[in-house]
PDB file of N, CA and C in Angstrom:
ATOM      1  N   UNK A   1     -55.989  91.048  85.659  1.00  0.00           N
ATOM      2  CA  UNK A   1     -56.122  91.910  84.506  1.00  0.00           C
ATOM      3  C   UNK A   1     -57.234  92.936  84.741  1.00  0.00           C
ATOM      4  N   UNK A   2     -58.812  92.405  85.059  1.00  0.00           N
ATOM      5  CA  UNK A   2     -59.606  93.624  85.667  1.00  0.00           C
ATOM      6  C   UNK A   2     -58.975  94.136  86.526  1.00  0.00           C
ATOM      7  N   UNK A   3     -58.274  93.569  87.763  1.00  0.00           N
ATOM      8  CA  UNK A   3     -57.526  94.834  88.592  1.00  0.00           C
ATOM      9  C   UNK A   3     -56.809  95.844  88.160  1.00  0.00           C
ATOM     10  N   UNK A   4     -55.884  95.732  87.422  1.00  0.00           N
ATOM     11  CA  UNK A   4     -55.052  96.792  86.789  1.00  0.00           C
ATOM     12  C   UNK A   4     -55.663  97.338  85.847  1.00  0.00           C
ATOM     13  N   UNK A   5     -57.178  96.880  85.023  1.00  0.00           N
ATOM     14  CA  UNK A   5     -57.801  98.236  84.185  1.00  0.00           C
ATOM     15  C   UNK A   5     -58.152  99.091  85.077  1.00  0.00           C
ATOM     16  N   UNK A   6     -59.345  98.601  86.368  1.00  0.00           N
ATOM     17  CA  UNK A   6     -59.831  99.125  87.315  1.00  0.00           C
ATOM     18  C   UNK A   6     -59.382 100.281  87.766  1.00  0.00           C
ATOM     19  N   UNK A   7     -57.998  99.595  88.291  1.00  0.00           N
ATOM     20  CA  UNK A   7     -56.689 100.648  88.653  1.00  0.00           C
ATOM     21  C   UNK A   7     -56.350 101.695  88.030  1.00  0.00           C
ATOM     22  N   UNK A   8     -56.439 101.610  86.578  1.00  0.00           N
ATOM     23  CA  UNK A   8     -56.018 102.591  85.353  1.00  0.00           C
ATOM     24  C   UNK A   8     -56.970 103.258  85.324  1.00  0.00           C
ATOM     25  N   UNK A   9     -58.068 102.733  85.315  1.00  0.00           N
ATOM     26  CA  UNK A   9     -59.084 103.906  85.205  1.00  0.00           C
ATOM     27  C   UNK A   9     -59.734 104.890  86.428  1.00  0.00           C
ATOM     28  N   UNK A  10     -59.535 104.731  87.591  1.00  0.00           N
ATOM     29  CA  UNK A  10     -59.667 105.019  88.413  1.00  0.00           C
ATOM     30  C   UNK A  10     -58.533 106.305  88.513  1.00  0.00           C
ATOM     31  N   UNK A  11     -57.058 105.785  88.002  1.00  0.00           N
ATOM     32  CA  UNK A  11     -56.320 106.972  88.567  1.00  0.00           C
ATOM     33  C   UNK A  11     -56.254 108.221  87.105  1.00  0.00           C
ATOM     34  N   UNK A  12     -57.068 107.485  85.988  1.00  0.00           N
ATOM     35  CA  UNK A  12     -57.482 108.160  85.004  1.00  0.00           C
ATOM     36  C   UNK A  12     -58.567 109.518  85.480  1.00  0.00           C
ATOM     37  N   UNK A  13     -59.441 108.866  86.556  1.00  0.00           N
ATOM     38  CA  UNK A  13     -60.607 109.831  87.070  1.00  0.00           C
ATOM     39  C   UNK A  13     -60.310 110.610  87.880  1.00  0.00           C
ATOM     40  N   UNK A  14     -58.862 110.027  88.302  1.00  0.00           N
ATOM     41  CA  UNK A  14     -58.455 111.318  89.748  1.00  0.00           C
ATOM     42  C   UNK A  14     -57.637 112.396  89.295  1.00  0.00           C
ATOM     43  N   UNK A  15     -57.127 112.097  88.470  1.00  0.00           N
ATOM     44  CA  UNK A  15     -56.458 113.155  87.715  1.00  0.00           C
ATOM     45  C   UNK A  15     -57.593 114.088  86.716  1.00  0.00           C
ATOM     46  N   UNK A  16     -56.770 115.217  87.536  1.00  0.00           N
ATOM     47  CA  UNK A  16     -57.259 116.624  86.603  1.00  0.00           C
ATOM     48  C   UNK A  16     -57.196 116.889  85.510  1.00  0.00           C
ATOM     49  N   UNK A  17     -57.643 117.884  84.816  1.00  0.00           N
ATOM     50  CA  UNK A  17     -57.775 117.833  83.547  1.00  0.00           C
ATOM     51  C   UNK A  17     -56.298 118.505  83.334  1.00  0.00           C
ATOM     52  N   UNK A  18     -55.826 118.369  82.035  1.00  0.00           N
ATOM     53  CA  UNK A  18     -54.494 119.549  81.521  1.00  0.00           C
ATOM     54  C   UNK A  18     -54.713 120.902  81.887  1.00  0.00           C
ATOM     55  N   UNK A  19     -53.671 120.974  82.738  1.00  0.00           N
ATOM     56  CA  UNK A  19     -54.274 123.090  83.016  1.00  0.00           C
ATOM     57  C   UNK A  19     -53.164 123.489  81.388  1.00  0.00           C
ATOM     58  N   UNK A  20     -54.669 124.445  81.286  1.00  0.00           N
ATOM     59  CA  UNK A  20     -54.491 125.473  80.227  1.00  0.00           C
ATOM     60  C   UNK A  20     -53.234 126.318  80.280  1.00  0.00           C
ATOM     61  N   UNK A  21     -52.326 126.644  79.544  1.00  0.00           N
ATOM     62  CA  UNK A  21     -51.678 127.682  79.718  1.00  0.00           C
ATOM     63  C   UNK A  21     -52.149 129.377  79.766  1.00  0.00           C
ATOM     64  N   UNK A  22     -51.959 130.210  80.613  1.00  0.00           N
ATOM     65  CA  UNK A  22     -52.492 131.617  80.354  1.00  0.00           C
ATOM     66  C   UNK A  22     -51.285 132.069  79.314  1.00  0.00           C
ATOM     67  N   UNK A  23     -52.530 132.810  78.250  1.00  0.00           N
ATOM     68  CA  UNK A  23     -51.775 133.501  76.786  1.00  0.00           C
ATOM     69  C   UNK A  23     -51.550 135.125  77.288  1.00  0.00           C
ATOM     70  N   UNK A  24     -50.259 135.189  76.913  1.00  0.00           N
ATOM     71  CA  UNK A  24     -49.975 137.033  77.276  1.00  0.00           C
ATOM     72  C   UNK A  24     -49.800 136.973  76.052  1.00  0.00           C
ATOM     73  N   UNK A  25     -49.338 138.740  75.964  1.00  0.00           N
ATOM     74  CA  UNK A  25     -49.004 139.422  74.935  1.00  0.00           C
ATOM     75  C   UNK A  25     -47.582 139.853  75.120  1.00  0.00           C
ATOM     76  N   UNK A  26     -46.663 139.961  74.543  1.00  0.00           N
ATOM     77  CA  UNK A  26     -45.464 140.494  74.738  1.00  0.00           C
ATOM     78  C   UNK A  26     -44.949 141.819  73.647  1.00  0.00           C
ATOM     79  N   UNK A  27     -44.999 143.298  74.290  1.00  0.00           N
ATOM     80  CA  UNK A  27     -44.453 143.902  73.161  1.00  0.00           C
ATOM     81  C   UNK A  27     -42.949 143.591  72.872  1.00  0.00           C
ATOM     82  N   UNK A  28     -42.461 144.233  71.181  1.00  0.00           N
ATOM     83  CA  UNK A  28     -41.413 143.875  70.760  1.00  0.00           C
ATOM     84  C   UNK A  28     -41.560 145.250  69.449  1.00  0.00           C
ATOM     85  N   UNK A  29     -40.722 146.038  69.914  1.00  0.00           N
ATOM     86  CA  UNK A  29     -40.117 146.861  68.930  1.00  0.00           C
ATOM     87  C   UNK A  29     -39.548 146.735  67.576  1.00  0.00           C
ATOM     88  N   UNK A  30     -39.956 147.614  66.457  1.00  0.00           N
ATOM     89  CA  UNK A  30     -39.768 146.786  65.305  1.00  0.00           C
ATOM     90  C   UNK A  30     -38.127 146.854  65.125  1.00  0.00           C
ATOM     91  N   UNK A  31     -37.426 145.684  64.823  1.00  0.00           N
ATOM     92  CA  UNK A  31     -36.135 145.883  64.660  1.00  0.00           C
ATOM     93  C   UNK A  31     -35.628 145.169  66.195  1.00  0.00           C
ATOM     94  N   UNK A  32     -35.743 145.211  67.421  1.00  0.00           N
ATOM     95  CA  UNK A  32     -35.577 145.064  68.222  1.00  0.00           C
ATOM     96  C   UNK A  32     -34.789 146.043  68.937  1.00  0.00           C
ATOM     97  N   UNK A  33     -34.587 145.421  70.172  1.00  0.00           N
ATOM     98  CA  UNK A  33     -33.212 146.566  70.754  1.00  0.00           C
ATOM     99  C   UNK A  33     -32.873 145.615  72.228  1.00  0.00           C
ATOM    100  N   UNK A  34     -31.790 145.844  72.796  1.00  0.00           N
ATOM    101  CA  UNK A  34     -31.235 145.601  74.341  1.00  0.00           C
ATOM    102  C   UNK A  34     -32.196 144.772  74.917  1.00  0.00           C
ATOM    103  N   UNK A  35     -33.095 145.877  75.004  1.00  0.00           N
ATOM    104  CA  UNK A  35     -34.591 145.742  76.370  1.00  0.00           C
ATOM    105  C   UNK A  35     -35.186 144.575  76.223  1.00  0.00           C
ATOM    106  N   UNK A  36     -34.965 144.345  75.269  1.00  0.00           N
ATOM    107  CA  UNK A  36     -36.087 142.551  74.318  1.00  0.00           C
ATOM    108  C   UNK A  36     -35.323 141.426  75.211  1.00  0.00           C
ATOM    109  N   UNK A  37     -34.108 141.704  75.524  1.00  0.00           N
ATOM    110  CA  UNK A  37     -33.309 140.163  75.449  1.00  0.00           C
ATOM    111  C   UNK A  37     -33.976 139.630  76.951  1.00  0.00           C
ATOM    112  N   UNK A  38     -34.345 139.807  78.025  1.00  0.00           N
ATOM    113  CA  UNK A  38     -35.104 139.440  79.241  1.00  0.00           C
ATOM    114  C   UNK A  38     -36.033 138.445  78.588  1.00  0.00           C
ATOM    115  N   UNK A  39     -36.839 138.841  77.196  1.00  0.00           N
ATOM    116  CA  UNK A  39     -38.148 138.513  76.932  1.00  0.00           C
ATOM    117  C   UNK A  39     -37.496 137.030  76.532  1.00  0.00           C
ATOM    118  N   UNK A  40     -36.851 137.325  75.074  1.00  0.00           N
ATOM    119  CA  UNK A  40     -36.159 136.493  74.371  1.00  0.00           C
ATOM    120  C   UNK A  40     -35.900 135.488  75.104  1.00  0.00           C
ATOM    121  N   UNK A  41     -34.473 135.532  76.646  1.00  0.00           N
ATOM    122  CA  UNK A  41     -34.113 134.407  77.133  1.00  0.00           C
ATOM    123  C   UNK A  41     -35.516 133.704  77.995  1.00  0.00           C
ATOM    124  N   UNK A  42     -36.316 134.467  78.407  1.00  0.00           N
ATOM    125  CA  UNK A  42     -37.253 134.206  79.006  1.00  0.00           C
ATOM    126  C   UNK A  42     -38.475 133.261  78.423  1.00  0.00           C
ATOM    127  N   UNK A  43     -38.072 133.478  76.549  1.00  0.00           N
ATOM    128  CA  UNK A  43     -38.921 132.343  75.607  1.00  0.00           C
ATOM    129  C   UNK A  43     -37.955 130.836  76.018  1.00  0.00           C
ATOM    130  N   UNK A  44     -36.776 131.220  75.457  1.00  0.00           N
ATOM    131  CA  UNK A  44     -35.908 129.992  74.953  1.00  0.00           C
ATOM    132  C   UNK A  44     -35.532 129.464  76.122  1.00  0.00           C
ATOM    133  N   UNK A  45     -36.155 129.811  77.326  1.00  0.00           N
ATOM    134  CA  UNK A  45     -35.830 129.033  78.358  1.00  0.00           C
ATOM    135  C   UNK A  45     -36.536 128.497  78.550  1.00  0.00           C
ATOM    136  N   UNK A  46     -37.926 128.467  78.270  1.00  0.00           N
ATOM    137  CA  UNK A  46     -39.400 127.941  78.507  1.00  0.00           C
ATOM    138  C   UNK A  46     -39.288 128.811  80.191  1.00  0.00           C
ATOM    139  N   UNK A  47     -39.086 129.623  80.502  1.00  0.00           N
ATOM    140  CA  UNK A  47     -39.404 130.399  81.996  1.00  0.00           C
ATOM    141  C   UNK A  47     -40.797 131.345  82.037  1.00  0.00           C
ATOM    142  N   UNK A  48     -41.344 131.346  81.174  1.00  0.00           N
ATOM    143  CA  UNK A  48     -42.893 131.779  80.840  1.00  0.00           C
ATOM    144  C   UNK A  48     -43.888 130.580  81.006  1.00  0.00           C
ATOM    145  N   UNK A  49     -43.468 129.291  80.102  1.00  0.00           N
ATOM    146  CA  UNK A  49     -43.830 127.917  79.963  1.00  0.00           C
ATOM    147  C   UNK A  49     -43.847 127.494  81.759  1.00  0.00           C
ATOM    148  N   UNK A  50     -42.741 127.584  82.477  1.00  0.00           N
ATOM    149  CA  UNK A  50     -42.810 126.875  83.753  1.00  0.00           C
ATOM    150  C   UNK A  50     -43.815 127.744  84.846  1.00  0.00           C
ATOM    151  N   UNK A  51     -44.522 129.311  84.427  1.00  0.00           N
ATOM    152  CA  UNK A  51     -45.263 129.770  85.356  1.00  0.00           C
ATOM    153  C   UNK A  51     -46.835 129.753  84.486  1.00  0.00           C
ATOM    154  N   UNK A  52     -47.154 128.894  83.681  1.00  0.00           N
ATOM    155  CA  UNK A  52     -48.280 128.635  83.035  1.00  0.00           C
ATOM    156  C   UNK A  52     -48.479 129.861  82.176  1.00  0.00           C
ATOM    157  N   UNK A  53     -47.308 130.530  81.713  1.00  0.00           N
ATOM    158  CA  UNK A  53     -48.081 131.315  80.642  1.00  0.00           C
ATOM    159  C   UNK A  53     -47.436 130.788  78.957  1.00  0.00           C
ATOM    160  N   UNK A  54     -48.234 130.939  78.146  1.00  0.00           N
ATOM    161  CA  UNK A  54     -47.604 131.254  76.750  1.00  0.00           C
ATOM    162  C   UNK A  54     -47.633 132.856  75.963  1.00  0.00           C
ATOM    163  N   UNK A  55     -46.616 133.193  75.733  1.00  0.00           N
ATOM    164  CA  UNK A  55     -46.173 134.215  75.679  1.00  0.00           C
ATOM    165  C   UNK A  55     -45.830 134.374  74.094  1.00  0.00           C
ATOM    166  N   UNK A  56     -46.564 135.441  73.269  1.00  0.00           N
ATOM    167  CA  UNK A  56     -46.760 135.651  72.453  1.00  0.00           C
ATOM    168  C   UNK A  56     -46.271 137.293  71.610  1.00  0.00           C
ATOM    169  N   UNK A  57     -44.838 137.345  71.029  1.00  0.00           N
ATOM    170  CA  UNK A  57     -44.531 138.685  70.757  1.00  0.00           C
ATOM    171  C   UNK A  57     -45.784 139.449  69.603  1.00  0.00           C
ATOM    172  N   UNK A  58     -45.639 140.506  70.257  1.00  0.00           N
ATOM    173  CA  UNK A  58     -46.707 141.257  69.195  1.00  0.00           C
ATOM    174  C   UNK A  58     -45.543 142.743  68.711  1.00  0.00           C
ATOM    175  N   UNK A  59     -45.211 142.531  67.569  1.00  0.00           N
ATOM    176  CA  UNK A  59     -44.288 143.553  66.793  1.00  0.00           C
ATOM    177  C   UNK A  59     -44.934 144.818  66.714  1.00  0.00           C
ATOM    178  N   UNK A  60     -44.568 145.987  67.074  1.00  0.00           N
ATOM    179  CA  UNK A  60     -45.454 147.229  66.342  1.00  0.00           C
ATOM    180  C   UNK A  60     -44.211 148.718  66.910  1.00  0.00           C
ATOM    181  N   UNK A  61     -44.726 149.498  66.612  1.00  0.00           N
ATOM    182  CA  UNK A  61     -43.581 150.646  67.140  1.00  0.00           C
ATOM    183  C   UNK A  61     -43.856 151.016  68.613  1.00  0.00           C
ATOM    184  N   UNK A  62     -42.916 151.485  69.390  1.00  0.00           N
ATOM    185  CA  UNK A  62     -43.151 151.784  70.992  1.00  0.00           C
ATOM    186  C   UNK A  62     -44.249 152.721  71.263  1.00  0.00           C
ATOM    187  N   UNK A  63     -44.524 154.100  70.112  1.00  0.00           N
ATOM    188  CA  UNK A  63     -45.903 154.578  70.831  1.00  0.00           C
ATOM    189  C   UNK A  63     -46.967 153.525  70.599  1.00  0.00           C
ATOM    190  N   UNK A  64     -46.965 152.645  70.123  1.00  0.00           N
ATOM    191  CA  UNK A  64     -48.059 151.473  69.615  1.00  0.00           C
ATOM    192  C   UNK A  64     -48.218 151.066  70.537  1.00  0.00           C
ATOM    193  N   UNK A  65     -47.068 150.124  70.961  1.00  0.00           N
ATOM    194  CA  UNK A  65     -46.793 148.787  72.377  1.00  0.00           C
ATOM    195  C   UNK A  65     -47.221 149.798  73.653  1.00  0.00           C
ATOM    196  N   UNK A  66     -46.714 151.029  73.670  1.00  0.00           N
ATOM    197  CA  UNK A  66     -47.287 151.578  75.043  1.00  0.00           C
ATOM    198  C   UNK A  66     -48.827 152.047  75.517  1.00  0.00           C
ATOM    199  N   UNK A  67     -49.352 152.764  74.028  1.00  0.00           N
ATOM    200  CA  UNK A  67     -50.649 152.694  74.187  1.00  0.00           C
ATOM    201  C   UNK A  67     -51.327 151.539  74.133  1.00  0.00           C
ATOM    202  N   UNK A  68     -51.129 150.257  73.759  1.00  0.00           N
ATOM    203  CA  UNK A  68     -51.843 149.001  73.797  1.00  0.00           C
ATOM    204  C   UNK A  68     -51.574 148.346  75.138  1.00  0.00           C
ATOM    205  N   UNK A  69     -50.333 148.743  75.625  1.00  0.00           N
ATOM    206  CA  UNK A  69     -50.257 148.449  77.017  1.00  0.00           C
ATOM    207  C   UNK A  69     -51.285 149.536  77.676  1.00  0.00           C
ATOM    208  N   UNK A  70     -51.385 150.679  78.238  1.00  0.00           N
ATOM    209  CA  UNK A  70     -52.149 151.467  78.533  1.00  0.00           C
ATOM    210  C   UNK A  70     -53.712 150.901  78.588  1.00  0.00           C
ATOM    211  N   UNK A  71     -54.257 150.480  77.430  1.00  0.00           N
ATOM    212  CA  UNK A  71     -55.190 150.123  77.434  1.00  0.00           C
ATOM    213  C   UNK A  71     -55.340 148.523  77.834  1.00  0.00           C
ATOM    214  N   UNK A  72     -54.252 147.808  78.361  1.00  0.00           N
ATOM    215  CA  UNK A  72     -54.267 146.178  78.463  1.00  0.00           C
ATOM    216  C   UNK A  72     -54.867 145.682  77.308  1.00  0.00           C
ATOM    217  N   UNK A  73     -54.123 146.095  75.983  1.00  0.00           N
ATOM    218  CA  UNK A  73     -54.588 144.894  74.921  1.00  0.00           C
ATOM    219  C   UNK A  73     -53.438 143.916  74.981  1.00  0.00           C
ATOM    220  N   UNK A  74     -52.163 144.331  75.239  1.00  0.00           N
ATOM    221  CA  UNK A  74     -50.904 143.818  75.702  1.00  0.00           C
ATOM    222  C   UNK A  74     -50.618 143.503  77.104  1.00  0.00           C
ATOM    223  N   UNK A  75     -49.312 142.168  77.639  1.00  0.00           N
ATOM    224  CA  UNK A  75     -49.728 142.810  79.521  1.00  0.00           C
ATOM    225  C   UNK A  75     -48.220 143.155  79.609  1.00  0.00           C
ATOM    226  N   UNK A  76     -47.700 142.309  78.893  1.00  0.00           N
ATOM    227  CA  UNK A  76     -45.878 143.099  79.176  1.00  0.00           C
ATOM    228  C   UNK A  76     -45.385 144.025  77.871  1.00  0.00           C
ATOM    229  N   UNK A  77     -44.692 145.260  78.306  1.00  0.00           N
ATOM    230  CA  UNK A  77     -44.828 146.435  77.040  1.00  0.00           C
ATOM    231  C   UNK A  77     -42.703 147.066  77.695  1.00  0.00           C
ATOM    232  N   UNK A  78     -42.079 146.054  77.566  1.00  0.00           N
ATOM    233  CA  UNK A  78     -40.438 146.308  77.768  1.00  0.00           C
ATOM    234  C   UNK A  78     -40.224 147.670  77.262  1.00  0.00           C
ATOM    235  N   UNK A  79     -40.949 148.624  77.129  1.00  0.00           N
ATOM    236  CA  UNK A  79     -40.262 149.967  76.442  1.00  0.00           C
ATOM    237  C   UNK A  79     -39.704 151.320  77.235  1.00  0.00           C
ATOM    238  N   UNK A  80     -38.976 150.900  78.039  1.00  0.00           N
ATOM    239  CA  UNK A  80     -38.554 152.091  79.499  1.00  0.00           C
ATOM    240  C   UNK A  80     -38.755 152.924  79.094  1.00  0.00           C
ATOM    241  N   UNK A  81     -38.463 153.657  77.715  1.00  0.00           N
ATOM    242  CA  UNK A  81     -37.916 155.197  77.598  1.00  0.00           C
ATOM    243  C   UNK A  81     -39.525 155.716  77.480  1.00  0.00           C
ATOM    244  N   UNK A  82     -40.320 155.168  76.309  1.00  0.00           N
ATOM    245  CA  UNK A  82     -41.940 155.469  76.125  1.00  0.00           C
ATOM    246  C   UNK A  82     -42.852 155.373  77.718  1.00  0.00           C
ATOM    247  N   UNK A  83     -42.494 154.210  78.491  1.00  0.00           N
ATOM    248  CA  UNK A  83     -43.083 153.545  79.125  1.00  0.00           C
ATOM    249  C   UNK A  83     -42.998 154.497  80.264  1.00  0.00           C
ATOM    250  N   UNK A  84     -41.822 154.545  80.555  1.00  0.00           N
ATOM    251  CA  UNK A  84     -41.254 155.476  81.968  1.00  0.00           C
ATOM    252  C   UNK A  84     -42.333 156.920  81.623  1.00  0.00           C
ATOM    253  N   UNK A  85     -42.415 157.788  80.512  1.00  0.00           N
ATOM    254  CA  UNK A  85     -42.946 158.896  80.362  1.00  0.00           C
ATOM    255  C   UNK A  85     -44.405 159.039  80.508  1.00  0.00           C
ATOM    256  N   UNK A  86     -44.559 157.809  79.854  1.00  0.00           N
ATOM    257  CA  UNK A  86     -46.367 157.832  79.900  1.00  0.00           C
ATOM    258  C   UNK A  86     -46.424 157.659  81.521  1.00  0.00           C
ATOM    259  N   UNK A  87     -45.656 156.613  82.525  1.00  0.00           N
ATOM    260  CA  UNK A  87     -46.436 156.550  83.804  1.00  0.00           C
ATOM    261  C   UNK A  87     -45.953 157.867  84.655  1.00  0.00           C
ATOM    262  N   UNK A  88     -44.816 158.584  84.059  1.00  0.00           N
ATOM    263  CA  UNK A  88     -45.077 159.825  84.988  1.00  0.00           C
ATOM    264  C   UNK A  88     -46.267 161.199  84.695  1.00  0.00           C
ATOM    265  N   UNK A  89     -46.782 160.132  83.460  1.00  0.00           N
ATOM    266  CA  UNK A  89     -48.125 161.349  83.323  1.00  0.00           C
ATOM    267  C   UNK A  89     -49.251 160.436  83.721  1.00  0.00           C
ATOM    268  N   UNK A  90     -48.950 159.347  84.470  1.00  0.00           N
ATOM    269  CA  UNK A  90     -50.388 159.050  85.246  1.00  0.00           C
ATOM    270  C   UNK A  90     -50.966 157.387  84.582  1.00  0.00           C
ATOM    271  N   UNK A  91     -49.943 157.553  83.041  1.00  0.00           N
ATOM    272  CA  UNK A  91     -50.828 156.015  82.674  1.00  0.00           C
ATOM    273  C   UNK A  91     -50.439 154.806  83.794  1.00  0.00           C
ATOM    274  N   UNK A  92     -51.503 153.862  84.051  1.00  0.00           N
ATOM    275  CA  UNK A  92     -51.171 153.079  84.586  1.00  0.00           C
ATOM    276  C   UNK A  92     -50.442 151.513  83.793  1.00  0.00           C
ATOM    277  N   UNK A  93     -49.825 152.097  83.857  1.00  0.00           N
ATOM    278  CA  UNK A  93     -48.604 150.922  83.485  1.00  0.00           C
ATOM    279  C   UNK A  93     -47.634 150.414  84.543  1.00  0.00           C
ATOM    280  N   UNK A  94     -47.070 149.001  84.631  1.00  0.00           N
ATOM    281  CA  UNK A  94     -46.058 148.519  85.028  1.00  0.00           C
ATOM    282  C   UNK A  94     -44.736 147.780  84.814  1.00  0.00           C
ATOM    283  N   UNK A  95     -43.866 147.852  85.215  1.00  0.00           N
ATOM    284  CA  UNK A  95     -42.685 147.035  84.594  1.00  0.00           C
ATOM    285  C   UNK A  95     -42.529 145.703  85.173  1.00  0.00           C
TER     286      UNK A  95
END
């Protein structure tokens, strides 16, 4: 019986702590559109969940989501048509 607490606690000490999930931001257009559904299946699949992030939609209009992307208050900003224009004037944004 001490052997197997021993045991328990020991592989209690070798084990790491819970890794944290990393929190993003996800833009999302009010109303939605097309471009969202990547995000969407990408919730309900837990496929955010399996690369340690939790992923969090933040609603607002596309010049919103792109300038908050722009500035990284957001890190994913799905808005091609806004998105595409701002980086051919230099913002650094990515898809």
């Amino acid at each position: 019986m001490i052997t197997v607490a021993i045991m328990a606690l020991a592989a209690l000490m070798l084990s790491g702590p819970a890794s944290a999930q990393t929190k993003i931001r996800v833009g999302k257009t009010i109303g939605g559109s097309g471009f969202h559904l990547p995000s969407y299946v990408a919730v309900d699949k837990g496929l955010f969940k399996g690369e340690g992030l939790e992923a969090e939609f933040i609603v607002a209009g596309a010049g919103v989501l792109v300038r908050a992307g722009i500035a990284k208050e957001i890190e994913f900003v799905p808005i091609p048509g806004g998105g595409s224009e701002a980086m051919l004037k230099g913002a650094p944004l990515a898809f």
